[in-house]
Amino acid sequence: MKGLSLLCMLLCTLVDHGESALRKRDLGVRDGCQRLHLEILVSPLVKRGIVRRLEVQWEYAPNNPGDWIGLFRSDPLENTNGKGYLAPIEKIHVTRVHGWANTSIFEEHVEPENLGFHGRCLSYYAAYHDNLNQTLAVTCLRTEPTWMWNLREEIGSRRLRHVFIPGTHDSAAYGEYDENVGDTRIKKYSITQDESILAQLIYGARYIDLRVGYYGANNEPWWANHGVVRIHPLRVVLKDIREFLKNTNEIVILDVQEFPVGFVSQDVHLSLVNLLYSELGDLAAPPLGWDSTFDQVWKTNRRLIIGYDRREIVERSKFLWRPVQQKWGNVQTLNNLHSYLAGLIERPPLAMWSAMAELTPTALDIILDRLKGLRVMAESVNHNVTEWFRRKDWQPKSNIVTVDFIRNTGIIRAAIEWNKHQGHC
């Protein structure tokens, strides 16, 4: 978040420190075609001291009297109770063509090592039923660790800057909510994701937005930061990226965007570059340029693109790419975010770019806690962001779309389906 270093400094003066059969029969998979679309999302909000409440979002529902959506613990088309249907664990009555609803069901956290590297449905399914109890659409909460490779025929010949790529904002600012500790003011405005880097990648993110702090006097000098707040040792982030790339054929963009602490000279930058090379150099694609295609990157047998937000450093390197252009609205309301993003879509940049699709608090917002933290801010816009980037007039002009709490959005699925069908119904 641009400018968050200043915000945190102000704050800290006040605060003590798988392509399954299910996929093929999901009737809502084609974006922008005004067909029924159904998706399970995971809320970042804290409820009764816990997070990960499941939500269901739908678009283009028939919305006939008596239509309903069921939440299930297994595939309702493959499992019945002897009466021809499976009883839902929760039932939602549909009263709108487009909408979303909270459920009373909370997902249990799954450690990334238990998610695996093959796309699969997890423990929850949703199905849309008409008033005759006919099933019109089924979806599941799922992982997407191989979606690029699965779509290599569709995206292989396309330029990197012409593909819709889901990303996470301040990717390394992740943390599991601890009800025994709660949220300090700093945590409320520094944690942007619920999942580790490895889990983000397994769920389908392919753009990692990284900010690095240098603390030379410490035993652990390199950290992934959010502004001036240290979040995780950098080595943990790099290890997760390596593990994902070693287990898949996916292309990942690691974009080093900010250097909020300790970068007092060019020598510190060069030390960081040396660290990146020693940890990830064997995976790093040569700087082919953002006009290169996915196939060209795949042919190098190196699938990690490392962008670096210092031109003079990039020019001296044999493996760094120019950074992605992050486009920030720096806005505090849903309407202003829409206005900003709509303007970008109307005239998208010619370079590789990312729509930063989240709200940005001001210093006073943080001090007074006016926006109630990043979890609340994300929940207030993520459903709308999903709908905007599922629009047929937005998707062809989208490149990277970067969000807070990515599983609270449908950006991953929107990107996959657009890249697969490219708007054809």
mmCIF file of N, CA and C in Angstrom, residues 39-42 164-168 203-206 382-391 400-419:
data_model
loop_
_atom_site.group_PDB
_atom_site.id
_atom_site.type_symbol
_atom_site.label_atom_id
_atom_site.label_comp_id
_atom_site.label_asym_id
_atom_site.label_seq_id
_atom_site.Cartn_x
_atom_site.Cartn_y
_atom_site.Cartn_z
ATOM 1 N N GLU A 39 -20.448 -19.275 -6.544
ATOM 2 C CA GLU A 39 -19.103 -19.398 -5.993
ATOM 3 C C GLU A 39 -19.143 -19.346 -4.469
ATOM 4 N N ILE A 40 -18.249 -20.124 -3.845
ATOM 5 C CA ILE A 40 -18.079 -20.085 -2.391
ATOM 6 C C ILE A 40 -16.858 -19.226 -2.080
ATOM 7 N N LEU A 41 -17.023 -18.268 -1.188
ATOM 8 C CA LEU A 41 -15.946 -17.382 -0.767
ATOM 9 C C LEU A 41 -15.689 -17.565 0.725
ATOM 10 N N VAL A 42 -14.549 -17.038 1.183
ATOM 11 C CA VAL A 42 -14.164 -17.161 2.590
ATOM 12 C C VAL A 42 -13.995 -15.766 3.169
ATOM 13 N N PHE A 164 -5.075 -12.187 -18.068
ATOM 14 C CA PHE A 164 -5.699 -11.804 -16.800
ATOM 15 C C PHE A 164 -5.077 -12.673 -15.699
ATOM 16 N N ILE A 165 -4.371 -12.040 -14.764
ATOM 17 C CA ILE A 165 -3.610 -12.758 -13.743
ATOM 18 C C ILE A 165 -4.060 -12.321 -12.349
ATOM 19 N N PRO A 166 -4.479 -13.248 -11.497
ATOM 20 C CA PRO A 166 -4.863 -12.884 -10.127
ATOM 21 C C PRO A 166 -3.642 -12.713 -9.230
ATOM 22 N N GLY A 167 -3.699 -11.699 -8.364
ATOM 23 C CA GLY A 167 -2.583 -11.438 -7.470
ATOM 24 C C GLY A 167 -3.030 -11.021 -6.091
ATOM 25 N N THR A 168 -2.084 -11.014 -5.162
ATOM 26 C CA THR A 168 -2.359 -10.611 -3.786
ATOM 27 C C THR A 168 -1.565 -9.364 -3.443
ATOM 28 N N TYR A 203 -3.882 -21.857 -4.083
ATOM 29 C CA TYR A 203 -5.270 -21.460 -4.343
ATOM 30 C C TYR A 203 -5.421 -20.763 -5.692
ATOM 31 N N GLY A 204 -4.310 -20.271 -6.285
ATOM 32 C CA GLY A 204 -4.401 -19.748 -7.645
ATOM 33 C C GLY A 204 -3.776 -18.401 -7.910
ATOM 34 N N ALA A 205 -3.304 -17.689 -6.894
ATOM 35 C CA ALA A 205 -2.623 -16.412 -7.135
ATOM 36 C C ALA A 205 -1.329 -16.668 -7.904
ATOM 37 N N ARG A 206 -0.989 -15.764 -8.828
ATOM 38 C CA ARG A 206 0.255 -15.903 -9.582
ATOM 39 C C ARG A 206 1.097 -14.621 -9.560
ATOM 40 N N ASN A 382 -14.812 -6.441 -1.695
ATOM 41 C CA ASN A 382 -14.385 -7.611 -2.471
ATOM 42 C C ASN A 382 -15.482 -8.231 -3.323
ATOM 43 N N HIS A 383 -16.715 -8.246 -2.834
ATOM 44 C CA HIS A 383 -17.793 -8.807 -3.651
ATOM 45 C C HIS A 383 -18.021 -7.952 -4.894
ATOM 46 N N ASN A 384 -17.944 -6.640 -4.720
ATOM 47 C CA ASN A 384 -18.112 -5.742 -5.865
ATOM 48 C C ASN A 384 -16.951 -5.863 -6.835
ATOM 49 N N VAL A 385 -15.736 -5.945 -6.304
ATOM 50 C CA VAL A 385 -14.561 -6.109 -7.160
ATOM 51 C C VAL A 385 -14.704 -7.369 -8.010
ATOM 52 N N THR A 386 -15.188 -8.440 -7.401
ATOM 53 C CA THR A 386 -15.419 -9.674 -8.152
ATOM 54 C C THR A 386 -16.388 -9.441 -9.302
ATOM 55 N N GLU A 387 -17.496 -8.783 -9.025
ATOM 56 C CA GLU A 387 -18.489 -8.528 -10.072
ATOM 57 C C GLU A 387 -17.914 -7.651 -11.174
ATOM 58 N N TRP A 388 -17.152 -6.624 -10.820
ATOM 59 C CA TRP A 388 -16.583 -5.735 -11.842
ATOM 60 C C TRP A 388 -15.672 -6.507 -12.783
ATOM 61 N N PHE A 389 -14.798 -7.337 -12.220
ATOM 62 C CA PHE A 389 -13.819 -8.029 -13.055
ATOM 63 C C PHE A 389 -14.360 -9.320 -13.655
ATOM 64 N N ARG A 390 -15.632 -9.586 -13.470
ATOM 65 C CA ARG A 390 -16.302 -10.633 -14.234
ATOM 66 C C ARG A 390 -17.053 -10.050 -15.425
ATOM 67 N N ARG A 391 -17.046 -8.734 -15.544
ATOM 68 C CA ARG A 391 -17.766 -8.097 -16.649
ATOM 69 C C ARG A 391 -17.020 -8.297 -17.960
ATOM 70 N N ILE A 400 -3.049 -7.756 -14.443
ATOM 71 C CA ILE A 400 -3.006 -8.296 -13.085
ATOM 72 C C ILE A 400 -4.059 -7.578 -12.247
ATOM 73 N N VAL A 401 -4.784 -8.324 -11.453
ATOM 74 C CA VAL A 401 -5.733 -7.737 -10.502
ATOM 75 C C VAL A 401 -5.314 -8.204 -9.114
ATOM 76 N N THR A 402 -4.986 -7.238 -8.263
ATOM 77 C CA THR A 402 -4.384 -7.524 -6.964
ATOM 78 C C THR A 402 -5.340 -7.121 -5.853
ATOM 79 N N VAL A 403 -5.577 -8.026 -4.913
ATOM 80 C CA VAL A 403 -6.610 -7.810 -3.900
ATOM 81 C C VAL A 403 -6.100 -8.178 -2.511
ATOM 82 N N ASP A 404 -6.801 -7.684 -1.500
ATOM 83 C CA ASP A 404 -6.613 -8.132 -0.123
ATOM 84 C C ASP A 404 -7.505 -9.346 0.127
ATOM 85 N N PHE A 405 -7.010 -10.279 0.942
ATOM 86 C CA PHE A 405 -7.788 -11.465 1.340
ATOM 87 C C PHE A 405 -8.430 -12.122 0.109
ATOM 88 N N ILE A 406 -7.564 -12.683 -0.716
ATOM 89 C CA ILE A 406 -7.954 -13.112 -2.060
ATOM 90 C C ILE A 406 -9.068 -14.152 -2.053
ATOM 91 N N ARG A 407 -9.169 -14.977 -1.022
ATOM 92 C CA ARG A 407 -10.222 -16.002 -1.015
ATOM 93 C C ARG A 407 -11.592 -15.415 -0.691
ATOM 94 N N ASN A 408 -11.627 -14.135 -0.358
ATOM 95 C CA ASN A 408 -12.893 -13.434 -0.182
ATOM 96 C C ASN A 408 -13.381 -12.851 -1.504
ATOM 97 N N THR A 409 -12.637 -13.114 -2.580
ATOM 98 C CA THR A 409 -13.007 -12.651 -3.914
ATOM 99 C C THR A 409 -13.164 -13.840 -4.852
ATOM 100 N N GLY A 410 -13.724 -13.581 -6.023
ATOM 101 C CA GLY A 410 -13.788 -14.581 -7.086
ATOM 102 C C GLY A 410 -12.807 -14.274 -8.204
ATOM 103 N N ILE A 411 -11.746 -13.515 -7.888
ATOM 104 C CA ILE A 411 -10.800 -13.083 -8.916
ATOM 105 C C ILE A 411 -10.079 -14.264 -9.560
ATOM 106 N N ILE A 412 -9.718 -15.260 -8.776
ATOM 107 C CA ILE A 412 -8.991 -16.400 -9.342
ATOM 108 C C ILE A 412 -9.843 -17.104 -10.389
ATOM 109 N N ARG A 413 -11.059 -17.401 -10.047
ATOM 110 C CA ARG A 413 -11.918 -18.108 -11.002
ATOM 111 C C ARG A 413 -12.264 -17.226 -12.192
ATOM 112 N N ALA A 414 -12.487 -15.935 -11.943
ATOM 113 C CA ALA A 414 -12.775 -15.025 -13.055
ATOM 114 C C ALA A 414 -11.630 -15.028 -14.055
ATOM 115 N N ALA A 415 -10.394 -14.996 -13.550
ATOM 116 C CA ALA A 415 -9.230 -15.001 -14.437
ATOM 117 C C ALA A 415 -9.126 -16.315 -15.203
ATOM 118 N N ILE A 416 -9.302 -17.421 -14.520
ATOM 119 C CA ILE A 416 -9.195 -18.726 -15.179
ATOM 120 C C ILE A 416 -10.215 -18.852 -16.300
ATOM 121 N N GLU A 417 -11.448 -18.515 -16.019
ATOM 122 C CA GLU A 417 -12.492 -18.700 -17.022
ATOM 123 C C GLU A 417 -12.360 -17.717 -18.174
ATOM 124 N N TRP A 418 -11.936 -16.483 -17.876
ATOM 125 C CA TRP A 418 -11.726 -15.548 -18.984
ATOM 126 C C TRP A 418 -10.592 -16.037 -19.874
ATOM 127 N N ASN A 419 -9.477 -16.433 -19.283
ATOM 128 C CA ASN A 419 -8.342 -16.896 -20.076
ATOM 129 C C ASN A 419 -8.688 -18.153 -20.871
#
